[in-house]
């Protein structure tokens, strides 16, 4: 019998501190940086974002999202045998945020301690991270290497922002989203399509790294926004088309497009190319900003919890990000 994987629960978490554009504009003005609500809304569709306080790490955000996904799936930590965290803002250089998060789940109670021993690792594909992580978890489940996975996208991107650079610091936010993915006789995940092209490293990167105990190079985010924009629209369409072809479905079979929430104009262009009305697109960019690897599972959970996205519907998840990386997952909820 063919073995598939299926999402059985979703969860998400946003740190409590919410900054509207007005809050951010005032904060930046105090630093001598000029921007406006009008500019941000018109160019990006973003109205607000959430920033984690200093004491909150990526694993803390991921932990909250994971607990909510487990609750939704009717599962406990000890039922999980694989944890994959997609992040570009790990708690430490090593060990993985997934291992740290596993231990936080293990400490919930005596039974939860049974999650110790589950495989745990991070995936680094920037804003495409969740698509990569879901693809890997699906492959491991189908191959019989795992039975129940927690797949999490979690980020504290605010810590990578240069608040003197108005072209980037208005775009991003912090948050986490998670799914429980389980072995199933029914799909579930129908197809996925992931890619990377390292020649574009320079248009979106955080070049700094640790060398001999000091940070070498610039540790803040650099982006050529226009180059990213142009590349993103074409790559998202191509990933969506390939996932649809592999999964044997047409544009018209998609009930919901759940795209990476970077910029409303990129999302509108992709929807247009796929001939999907915006009524079939789950949108959170206005309230979350770009939360990188967290944005797709955050949007998925938002869709599920608001009752828009329902069991049995066909969802196309797609993302693009630094690397350059891009990809899509086609699934039936
Ligand atoms: N407030 C006010 N003015 C600004 C701001 C700001 N925050 N930022 C830039 N400007 C100015 C520029 O200085 C420029 O002024 P000038 O004409 O006097 O030189 C003007 O606005 C236009 O700048 P552009 O860069 O041409 O603006 P554009 O329409 O391209 O929008 C943006 C910029 C929003 C960054 C857009 O290019 C974009 O969304 N790109 C994609 C970014 C993205 O999605 N990144 C995430 C990818 S996923 C990941 O892996 C993280």
mmCIF file of C-alpha atoms and ligand atoms in Angstrom:
data_model
loop_
_atom_site.group_PDB
_atom_site.id
_atom_site.type_symbol
_atom_site.label_atom_id
_atom_site.label_comp_id
_atom_site.label_asym_id
_atom_site.label_seq_id
_atom_site.Cartn_x
_atom_site.Cartn_y
_atom_site.Cartn_z
ATOM 1 C CA UNK A 1 0.000 0.000 0.000
ATOM 2 C CA UNK A 2 1.343 3.447 -0.923
ATOM 3 C CA UNK A 3 2.252 5.543 2.079
ATOM 4 C CA UNK A 4 1.568 9.285 2.043
ATOM 5 C CA UNK A 5 1.871 12.099 4.574
ATOM 6 C CA UNK A 6 -0.950 14.356 5.692
ATOM 7 C CA UNK A 7 -1.231 17.495 7.840
ATOM 8 C CA UNK A 8 -3.314 16.665 10.927
ATOM 9 C CA UNK A 9 -2.906 19.903 12.895
ATOM 10 C CA UNK A 10 -1.664 23.472 12.506
ATOM 11 C CA UNK A 11 -0.544 26.091 15.022
ATOM 12 C CA UNK A 12 1.127 29.469 15.130
ATOM 13 C CA UNK A 13 2.438 32.108 17.477
ATOM 14 C CA UNK A 14 3.165 35.808 17.160
ATOM 15 C CA UNK A 15 5.140 37.627 19.856
ATOM 16 C CA UNK A 16 2.874 40.051 21.756
ATOM 17 C CA UNK A 17 4.721 43.258 20.788
ATOM 18 C CA UNK A 18 2.893 44.573 17.682
ATOM 19 C CA UNK A 19 4.217 47.594 15.823
ATOM 20 C CA UNK A 20 1.904 49.373 13.414
ATOM 21 C CA UNK A 21 3.451 51.362 10.592
ATOM 22 C CA UNK A 22 2.792 54.506 12.666
ATOM 23 C CA UNK A 23 4.771 52.998 15.596
ATOM 24 C CA UNK A 24 7.645 52.058 13.301
ATOM 25 C CA UNK A 25 7.646 55.403 11.472
ATOM 26 C CA UNK A 26 7.923 57.198 14.856
ATOM 27 C CA UNK A 27 10.668 54.840 16.046
ATOM 28 C CA UNK A 28 12.654 55.326 12.824
ATOM 29 C CA UNK A 29 12.152 59.121 12.904
ATOM 30 C CA UNK A 30 13.822 59.137 16.332
ATOM 31 C CA UNK A 31 16.819 57.444 14.637
ATOM 32 C CA UNK A 32 16.837 60.044 11.848
ATOM 33 C CA UNK A 33 15.334 57.636 9.254
ATOM 34 C CA UNK A 34 12.433 58.942 7.168
ATOM 35 C CA UNK A 35 9.588 56.755 5.934
ATOM 36 C CA UNK A 36 5.784 56.821 5.982
ATOM 37 C CA UNK A 37 2.733 54.632 6.418
ATOM 38 C CA UNK A 38 1.655 55.558 2.855
ATOM 39 C CA UNK A 39 4.969 54.415 1.309
ATOM 40 C CA UNK A 40 5.010 51.128 3.230
ATOM 41 C CA UNK A 41 1.361 50.279 2.477
ATOM 42 C CA UNK A 42 1.537 51.241 -1.198
ATOM 43 C CA UNK A 43 4.794 49.371 -1.966
ATOM 44 C CA UNK A 44 4.315 46.319 0.276
ATOM 45 C CA UNK A 45 0.767 46.003 1.672
ATOM 46 C CA UNK A 46 2.210 45.820 5.200
ATOM 47 C CA UNK A 47 0.335 47.656 7.987
ATOM 48 C CA UNK A 48 1.902 46.042 11.067
ATOM 49 C CA UNK A 49 4.406 43.427 12.235
ATOM 50 C CA UNK A 50 5.289 41.699 15.522
ATOM 51 C CA UNK A 51 8.749 41.897 17.129
ATOM 52 C CA UNK A 52 9.974 39.480 19.785
ATOM 53 C CA UNK A 53 11.377 40.920 23.005
ATOM 54 C CA UNK A 54 15.072 40.305 23.704
ATOM 55 C CA UNK A 55 14.407 37.400 26.064
ATOM 56 C CA UNK A 56 12.469 35.460 23.400
ATOM 57 C CA UNK A 57 14.404 33.100 21.121
ATOM 58 C CA UNK A 58 13.338 31.386 17.895
ATOM 59 C CA UNK A 59 12.870 28.127 19.831
ATOM 60 C CA UNK A 60 10.422 29.894 22.201
ATOM 61 C CA UNK A 61 8.268 31.065 19.286
ATOM 62 C CA UNK A 62 8.532 27.630 17.653
ATOM 63 C CA UNK A 63 7.637 25.912 20.926
ATOM 64 C CA UNK A 64 4.369 27.868 21.261
ATOM 65 C CA UNK A 65 3.415 27.172 17.634
ATOM 66 C CA UNK A 66 4.324 23.478 18.042
ATOM 67 C CA UNK A 67 2.158 23.123 21.190
ATOM 68 C CA UNK A 68 -0.812 24.594 19.325
ATOM 69 C CA UNK A 69 -0.272 22.306 16.306
ATOM 70 C CA UNK A 70 -0.015 19.261 18.601
ATOM 71 C CA UNK A 71 -3.263 20.260 20.353
ATOM 72 C CA UNK A 72 -5.015 20.693 17.002
ATOM 73 C CA UNK A 73 -3.814 17.246 15.888
ATOM 74 C CA UNK A 74 -4.816 15.641 19.192
ATOM 75 C CA UNK A 75 -1.213 14.550 19.711
ATOM 76 C CA UNK A 76 1.326 14.827 22.514
ATOM 77 C CA UNK A 77 5.094 15.450 22.226
ATOM 78 C CA UNK A 78 5.853 11.772 22.881
ATOM 79 C CA UNK A 79 3.912 10.838 19.694
ATOM 80 C CA UNK A 80 6.477 12.694 17.535
ATOM 81 C CA UNK A 81 9.520 10.990 15.988
ATOM 82 C CA UNK A 82 10.834 13.799 13.756
ATOM 83 C CA UNK A 83 11.255 17.558 14.296
ATOM 84 C CA UNK A 84 12.360 19.872 11.502
ATOM 85 C CA UNK A 85 12.719 23.600 12.149
ATOM 86 C CA UNK A 86 13.092 25.929 9.172
ATOM 87 C CA UNK A 87 14.897 29.063 10.296
ATOM 88 C CA UNK A 88 17.593 31.557 9.326
ATOM 89 C CA UNK A 89 17.693 32.974 12.846
ATOM 90 C CA UNK A 90 18.681 29.957 14.991
ATOM 91 C CA UNK A 91 19.113 30.304 18.760
ATOM 92 C CA UNK A 92 22.797 29.339 18.455
ATOM 93 C CA UNK A 93 25.348 28.480 15.790
ATOM 94 C CA UNK A 94 24.826 24.951 17.072
ATOM 95 C CA UNK A 95 23.137 22.799 18.259
ATOM 96 C CA UNK A 96 20.082 23.088 16.058
ATOM 97 C CA UNK A 97 17.019 25.055 17.129
ATOM 98 C CA UNK A 98 15.093 21.807 16.544
ATOM 99 C CA UNK A 99 17.113 20.043 19.265
ATOM 100 C CA UNK A 100 16.608 22.962 21.675
ATOM 101 C CA UNK A 101 12.885 23.008 20.926
ATOM 102 C CA UNK A 102 12.655 19.254 21.416
ATOM 103 C CA UNK A 103 14.013 19.628 24.940
ATOM 104 C CA UNK A 104 11.492 22.392 25.706
ATOM 105 C CA UNK A 105 8.681 20.047 24.631
ATOM 106 C CA UNK A 106 10.233 17.186 26.637
ATOM 107 C CA UNK A 107 10.059 19.305 29.801
ATOM 108 C CA UNK A 108 6.279 19.813 29.579
ATOM 109 C CA UNK A 109 5.612 16.753 31.777
ATOM 110 C CA UNK A 110 6.765 13.212 32.470
ATOM 111 C CA UNK A 111 5.037 11.705 29.417
ATOM 112 C CA UNK A 112 6.240 14.460 27.083
ATOM 113 C CA UNK A 113 9.811 13.460 27.962
ATOM 114 C CA UNK A 114 9.190 10.607 25.505
ATOM 115 C CA UNK A 115 9.958 12.998 22.623
ATOM 116 C CA UNK A 116 13.666 12.643 23.498
ATOM 117 C CA UNK A 117 15.274 10.472 20.842
ATOM 118 C CA UNK A 118 13.145 11.814 17.983
ATOM 119 C CA UNK A 119 15.320 13.000 15.072
ATOM 120 C CA UNK A 120 15.690 16.800 15.161
ATOM 121 C CA UNK A 121 17.429 19.133 12.735
ATOM 122 C CA UNK A 122 17.170 22.568 11.128
ATOM 123 C CA UNK A 123 16.683 23.472 7.486
ATOM 124 C CA UNK A 124 18.155 26.704 6.173
ATOM 125 C CA UNK A 125 16.512 27.927 2.975
ATOM 126 C CA UNK A 126 15.515 31.413 4.213
ATOM 127 C CA UNK A 127 11.947 32.278 3.164
ATOM 128 C CA UNK A 128 11.549 28.963 1.290
ATOM 129 C CA UNK A 129 12.578 27.091 4.450
ATOM 130 C CA UNK A 130 9.130 25.780 5.352
ATOM 131 C CA UNK A 131 8.570 24.432 1.816
ATOM 132 C CA UNK A 132 11.946 22.665 2.016
ATOM 133 C CA UNK A 133 11.199 21.319 5.525
ATOM 134 C CA UNK A 134 7.768 20.016 4.504
ATOM 135 C CA UNK A 135 9.299 18.354 1.427
ATOM 136 C CA UNK A 136 11.959 16.601 3.541
ATOM 137 C CA UNK A 137 9.464 15.499 6.214
ATOM 138 C CA UNK A 138 7.092 14.155 3.546
ATOM 139 C CA UNK A 139 9.921 12.188 1.902
ATOM 140 C CA UNK A 140 11.046 10.752 5.256
ATOM 141 C CA UNK A 141 7.508 9.695 6.158
ATOM 142 C CA UNK A 142 6.852 8.142 2.745
ATOM 143 C CA UNK A 143 10.161 6.265 2.950
ATOM 144 C CA UNK A 144 9.207 4.851 6.359
ATOM 145 C CA UNK A 145 11.916 6.797 8.236
ATOM 146 C CA UNK A 146 9.393 8.706 10.349
ATOM 147 C CA UNK A 147 5.751 8.362 11.294
ATOM 148 C CA UNK A 148 4.750 11.667 12.895
ATOM 149 C CA UNK A 149 6.656 14.876 12.320
ATOM 150 C CA UNK A 150 6.545 18.382 13.704
ATOM 151 C CA UNK A 151 7.460 20.765 10.880
ATOM 152 C CA UNK A 152 8.036 24.293 12.084
ATOM 153 C CA UNK A 153 8.988 27.639 10.558
ATOM 154 C CA UNK A 154 10.216 30.088 13.217
ATOM 155 C CA UNK A 155 12.109 33.368 12.978
ATOM 156 C CA UNK A 156 13.250 36.427 14.890
ATOM 157 C CA UNK A 157 14.145 38.321 11.695
ATOM 158 C CA UNK A 158 13.947 41.656 13.553
ATOM 159 C CA UNK A 159 17.405 40.831 14.978
ATOM 160 C CA UNK A 160 18.924 40.878 11.477
ATOM 161 C CA UNK A 161 17.517 44.272 10.505
ATOM 162 C CA UNK A 162 19.515 47.434 9.960
ATOM 163 C CA UNK A 163 17.223 50.144 11.364
ATOM 164 C CA UNK A 164 19.212 52.751 9.412
ATOM 165 C CA UNK A 165 18.188 51.074 6.129
ATOM 166 C CA UNK A 166 14.594 52.045 5.362
ATOM 167 C CA UNK A 167 14.535 49.905 2.228
ATOM 168 C CA UNK A 168 14.599 46.708 4.346
ATOM 169 C CA UNK A 169 13.723 47.376 8.007
ATOM 170 C CA UNK A 170 10.057 48.141 7.269
ATOM 171 C CA UNK A 171 9.487 44.773 5.585
ATOM 172 C CA UNK A 172 10.080 42.070 8.182
ATOM 173 C CA UNK A 173 8.574 40.673 11.389
ATOM 174 C CA UNK A 174 8.932 37.781 13.854
ATOM 175 C CA UNK A 175 6.719 34.718 14.411
ATOM 176 C CA UNK A 176 6.336 30.959 14.097
ATOM 177 C CA UNK A 177 4.020 28.451 12.462
ATOM 178 C CA UNK A 178 3.911 24.674 12.763
ATOM 179 C CA UNK A 179 2.187 21.602 11.407
ATOM 180 C CA UNK A 180 1.938 17.997 12.545
ATOM 181 C CA UNK A 181 2.539 15.767 9.518
ATOM 182 C CA UNK A 182 1.542 12.109 9.842
ATOM 183 C CA UNK A 183 1.782 8.935 7.778
ATOM 184 C CA UNK A 184 -1.488 8.299 5.987
ATOM 185 C CA UNK A 185 -3.035 5.994 3.397
ATOM 186 C CA UNK A 186 -4.526 9.059 1.658
ATOM 187 C CA UNK A 187 -2.657 12.100 0.317
ATOM 188 C CA UNK A 188 -2.013 14.518 1.981
ATOM 189 C CA UNK A 189 0.909 15.994 0.249
ATOM 190 C CA UNK A 190 0.463 15.383 -3.483
ATOM 191 C CA UNK A 191 3.693 16.838 -4.828
ATOM 192 C CA UNK A 192 6.491 19.236 -4.109
ATOM 193 C CA UNK A 193 9.061 21.099 -6.127
ATOM 194 C CA UNK A 194 12.154 22.748 -4.599
ATOM 195 C CA UNK A 195 15.102 24.558 -6.189
ATOM 196 C CA UNK A 196 18.096 26.806 -5.503
ATOM 197 C CA UNK A 197 20.506 28.876 -7.576
ATOM 198 C CA UNK A 198 23.505 30.115 -5.628
ATOM 199 C CA UNK A 199 24.527 32.671 -8.244
ATOM 200 C CA UNK A 200 22.020 35.052 -6.643
ATOM 201 C CA UNK A 201 23.575 34.926 -3.148
ATOM 202 C CA UNK A 202 24.415 38.643 -3.225
ATOM 203 C CA UNK A 203 20.918 40.065 -3.825
ATOM 204 C CA UNK A 204 19.543 38.892 -0.476
ATOM 205 C CA UNK A 205 21.909 37.913 2.317
ATOM 206 C CA UNK A 206 23.304 38.439 5.798
ATOM 207 C CA UNK A 207 27.017 38.217 4.987
ATOM 208 C CA UNK A 208 28.405 38.143 8.548
ATOM 209 C CA UNK A 209 29.738 35.004 10.221
ATOM 210 C CA UNK A 210 31.600 34.001 13.351
ATOM 211 C CA UNK A 211 35.353 33.678 12.866
ATOM 212 C CA UNK A 212 37.823 33.066 15.670
ATOM 213 C CA UNK A 213 35.387 34.312 18.282
ATOM 214 C CA UNK A 214 34.367 37.551 16.543
ATOM 215 C CA UNK A 215 31.741 38.447 13.972
ATOM 216 C CA UNK A 216 33.425 38.874 10.616
ATOM 217 C CA UNK A 217 31.549 40.820 7.907
ATOM 218 C CA UNK A 218 28.224 42.642 8.139
ATOM 219 C CA UNK A 219 25.745 40.750 10.352
ATOM 220 C CA UNK A 220 22.703 42.690 9.077
ATOM 221 C CA UNK A 221 20.355 41.951 6.188
ATOM 222 C CA UNK A 222 21.257 43.279 2.722
ATOM 223 C CA UNK A 223 18.784 43.202 -0.131
ATOM 224 C CA UNK A 224 18.492 44.473 -3.683
ATOM 225 C CA UNK A 225 14.692 44.800 -3.512
ATOM 226 C CA UNK A 226 14.056 45.296 -7.211
ATOM 227 C CA UNK A 227 16.234 42.343 -8.251
ATOM 228 C CA UNK A 228 14.478 40.149 -5.675
ATOM 229 C CA UNK A 229 11.064 41.320 -6.860
ATOM 230 C CA UNK A 230 11.750 40.558 -10.542
ATOM 231 C CA UNK A 231 13.205 37.118 -9.822
ATOM 232 C CA UNK A 232 10.495 36.178 -7.300
ATOM 233 C CA UNK A 233 7.463 36.537 -9.576
ATOM 234 C CA UNK A 234 8.834 34.278 -12.340
ATOM 235 C CA UNK A 235 10.210 31.638 -9.958
ATOM 236 C CA UNK A 236 6.974 31.413 -7.957
ATOM 237 C CA UNK A 237 4.966 30.811 -11.112
ATOM 238 C CA UNK A 238 7.385 28.156 -12.316
ATOM 239 C CA UNK A 239 7.393 26.315 -8.936
ATOM 240 C CA UNK A 240 3.586 26.427 -8.777
ATOM 241 C CA UNK A 241 3.258 25.052 -12.330
ATOM 242 C CA UNK A 242 5.727 22.229 -11.656
ATOM 243 C CA UNK A 243 4.021 21.214 -8.390
ATOM 244 C CA UNK A 244 0.637 21.208 -10.157
ATOM 245 C CA UNK A 245 1.987 19.123 -13.056
ATOM 246 C CA UNK A 246 3.632 16.605 -10.705
ATOM 247 C CA UNK A 247 0.462 16.403 -8.598
ATOM 248 C CA UNK A 248 -1.791 15.994 -11.651
ATOM 249 C CA UNK A 249 -3.986 19.017 -10.840
ATOM 250 C CA UNK A 250 -4.909 22.191 -12.778
ATOM 251 C CA UNK A 251 -4.944 25.850 -11.701
ATOM 252 C CA UNK A 252 -8.715 25.553 -11.388
ATOM 253 C CA UNK A 253 -8.371 22.707 -8.828
ATOM 254 C CA UNK A 254 -6.671 25.021 -6.297
ATOM 255 C CA UNK A 255 -8.997 26.049 -3.479
ATOM 256 C CA UNK A 256 -6.391 28.213 -1.723
ATOM 257 C CA UNK A 257 -3.027 29.673 -2.650
ATOM 258 C CA UNK A 258 -0.964 30.108 0.529
ATOM 259 C CA UNK A 259 2.092 32.065 -0.594
ATOM 260 C CA UNK A 260 5.123 33.370 1.263
ATOM 261 C CA UNK A 261 3.967 36.716 2.617
ATOM 262 C CA UNK A 262 6.719 39.084 1.467
ATOM 263 C CA UNK A 263 4.883 41.741 -0.472
ATOM 264 C CA UNK A 264 1.274 42.098 -1.639
ATOM 265 C CA UNK A 265 2.404 43.066 -5.153
ATOM 266 C CA UNK A 266 4.433 39.849 -5.564
ATOM 267 C CA UNK A 267 1.449 37.834 -4.293
ATOM 268 C CA UNK A 268 -0.980 39.612 -6.681
ATOM 269 C CA UNK A 269 1.333 39.020 -9.662
ATOM 270 C CA UNK A 270 1.639 35.320 -8.882
ATOM 271 C CA UNK A 271 -2.121 34.925 -8.404
ATOM 272 C CA UNK A 272 -2.690 36.666 -11.744
ATOM 273 C CA UNK A 273 -0.264 34.329 -13.523
ATOM 274 C CA UNK A 274 -2.074 31.334 -12.025
ATOM 275 C CA UNK A 275 -5.444 32.881 -12.975
ATOM 276 C CA UNK A 276 -6.538 32.765 -9.344
ATOM 277 C CA UNK A 277 -8.787 35.508 -7.957
ATOM 278 C CA UNK A 278 -7.426 37.158 -4.799
ATOM 279 C CA UNK A 279 -10.447 35.671 -2.957
ATOM 280 C CA UNK A 280 -8.594 32.342 -3.195
ATOM 281 C CA UNK A 281 -5.388 33.663 -1.618
ATOM 282 C CA UNK A 282 -4.738 33.549 2.134
ATOM 283 C CA UNK A 283 -3.240 36.907 3.149
ATOM 284 C CA UNK A 284 -1.473 37.816 6.369
ATOM 285 C CA UNK A 285 1.243 40.130 5.022
ATOM 286 C CA UNK A 286 -0.748 43.208 6.104
ATOM 287 C CA UNK A 287 -0.564 42.165 9.763
ATOM 288 C CA UNK A 288 2.620 40.054 9.980
ATOM 289 C CA UNK A 289 5.031 41.585 7.465
ATOM 290 C CA UNK A 290 7.571 39.156 6.047
ATOM 291 C CA UNK A 291 8.350 36.538 8.711
ATOM 292 C CA UNK A 292 10.608 34.531 6.361
ATOM 293 C CA UNK A 293 10.357 30.755 7.031
ATOM 294 C CA UNK A 294 7.446 31.327 9.432
ATOM 295 C CA UNK A 295 5.222 33.140 6.969
ATOM 296 C CA UNK A 296 3.669 30.178 5.109
ATOM 297 C CA UNK A 297 2.759 28.088 8.202
ATOM 298 C CA UNK A 298 1.509 31.272 9.920
ATOM 299 C CA UNK A 299 -0.748 31.985 6.942
ATOM 300 C CA UNK A 300 -1.874 28.338 6.792
ATOM 301 C CA UNK A 301 -2.819 28.352 10.472
ATOM 302 C CA UNK A 302 -4.575 31.700 10.066
ATOM 303 C CA UNK A 303 -6.601 30.220 7.185
ATOM 304 C CA UNK A 304 -7.508 27.104 9.174
ATOM 305 C CA UNK A 305 -8.417 28.895 12.415
ATOM 306 C CA UNK A 306 -10.525 31.542 10.698
ATOM 307 C CA UNK A 307 -12.464 28.758 8.952
ATOM 308 C CA UNK A 308 -11.435 29.834 5.430
ATOM 309 C CA UNK A 309 -9.340 26.741 4.774
ATOM 310 C CA UNK A 310 -11.229 23.487 5.285
ATOM 311 C CA UNK A 311 -10.429 19.757 5.328
ATOM 312 C CA UNK A 312 -10.581 18.207 1.849
ATOM 313 C CA UNK A 313 -9.533 21.413 0.062
ATOM 314 C CA UNK A 314 -6.540 21.618 -2.290
ATOM 315 C CA UNK A 315 -3.840 24.029 -1.129
ATOM 316 C CA UNK A 316 -0.851 25.322 -3.057
ATOM 317 C CA UNK A 317 1.910 26.540 -0.719
ATOM 318 C CA UNK A 318 4.785 28.415 -2.349
ATOM 319 C CA UNK A 319 7.817 30.392 -1.331
ATOM 320 C CA UNK A 320 10.903 32.197 -2.531
ATOM 321 C CA UNK A 321 13.873 33.534 -0.629
ATOM 322 C CA UNK A 322 17.583 34.068 -0.169
ATOM 323 C CA UNK A 323 19.895 31.631 -1.873
ATOM 324 C CA UNK A 324 18.114 32.123 -4.172
ATOM 325 C CA UNK A 325 15.701 29.351 -3.189
ATOM 326 C CA UNK A 326 12.177 28.686 -4.373
ATOM 327 C CA UNK A 327 9.574 25.948 -4.253
ATOM 328 C CA UNK A 328 5.975 24.843 -3.868
ATOM 329 C CA UNK A 329 3.988 22.084 -2.165
ATOM 330 C CA UNK A 330 0.595 20.901 -3.413
ATOM 331 C CA UNK A 331 -1.572 19.187 -0.818
ATOM 332 C CA UNK A 332 -5.067 18.193 0.141
ATOM 333 C CA UNK A 333 -5.873 19.140 3.715
HETATM 334 N N1 LIG B 1 10.156 54.740 2.931
HETATM 335 C C1 LIG B 1 10.171 55.750 2.046
HETATM 336 N N2 LIG B 1 10.864 55.704 0.894
HETATM 337 C C2 LIG B 1 11.565 54.575 0.636
HETATM 338 C C3 LIG B 1 11.593 53.499 1.527
HETATM 339 C C4 LIG B 1 10.859 53.606 2.715
HETATM 340 N N3 LIG B 1 10.803 52.612 3.642
HETATM 341 N N4 LIG B 1 12.373 52.518 1.006
HETATM 342 C C5 LIG B 1 12.804 52.995 -0.186
HETATM 343 N N5 LIG B 1 12.322 54.231 -0.410
HETATM 344 C C6 LIG B 1 12.537 55.072 -1.554
HETATM 345 C C7 LIG B 1 13.806 54.783 -2.282
HETATM 346 O O1 LIG B 1 14.890 55.450 -1.693
HETATM 347 C C8 LIG B 1 13.493 55.312 -3.669
HETATM 348 O O2 LIG B 1 13.649 56.717 -3.652
HETATM 349 P P1 LIG B 1 14.268 57.477 -4.926
HETATM 350 O O3 LIG B 1 13.299 57.191 -6.051
HETATM 351 O O4 LIG B 1 14.291 58.887 -4.483
HETATM 352 O O5 LIG B 1 15.604 56.866 -5.156
HETATM 353 C C9 LIG B 1 11.998 55.031 -3.839
HETATM 354 O O6 LIG B 1 11.500 54.810 -2.510
HETATM 355 C C10 LIG B 1 11.700 53.826 -4.689
HETATM 356 O O7 LIG B 1 12.532 52.748 -4.245
HETATM 357 P P2 LIG B 1 12.461 51.356 -4.959
HETATM 358 O O8 LIG B 1 13.499 50.452 -4.350
HETATM 359 O O9 LIG B 1 12.444 51.546 -6.439
HETATM 360 O O10 LIG B 1 11.025 50.868 -4.502
HETATM 361 P P3 LIG B 1 10.232 49.608 -4.979
HETATM 362 O O11 LIG B 1 8.947 50.005 -5.615
HETATM 363 O O12 LIG B 1 11.112 48.644 -5.726
HETATM 364 O O13 LIG B 1 9.847 48.941 -3.591
HETATM 365 C C11 LIG B 1 10.531 47.108 -2.217
HETATM 366 C C12 LIG B 1 10.876 48.498 -2.728
HETATM 367 C C13 LIG B 1 9.249 47.194 -1.416
HETATM 368 C C14 LIG B 1 11.657 46.615 -1.320
HETATM 369 C C15 LIG B 1 10.324 46.167 -3.411
HETATM 370 O O14 LIG B 1 11.421 46.223 -4.284
HETATM 371 C C16 LIG B 1 10.145 44.746 -2.980
HETATM 372 O O15 LIG B 1 9.150 44.414 -2.370
HETATM 373 N N6 LIG B 1 11.071 43.841 -3.339
HETATM 374 C C17 LIG B 1 10.982 42.470 -2.926
HETATM 375 C C18 LIG B 1 11.421 42.369 -1.526
HETATM 376 C C19 LIG B 1 11.101 41.051 -0.927
HETATM 377 O O16 LIG B 1 10.042 40.520 -1.151
HETATM 378 N N7 LIG B 1 12.028 40.541 -0.135
HETATM 379 C C20 LIG B 1 11.835 39.355 0.557
HETATM 380 C C21 LIG B 1 12.167 38.208 -0.292
HETATM 381 S S1 LIG B 1 12.023 36.746 0.570
HETATM 382 C C22 LIG B 1 13.351 36.519 1.635
HETATM 383 O O17 LIG B 1 14.091 35.580 1.451
HETATM 384 C C23 LIG B 1 13.613 37.412 2.766
#
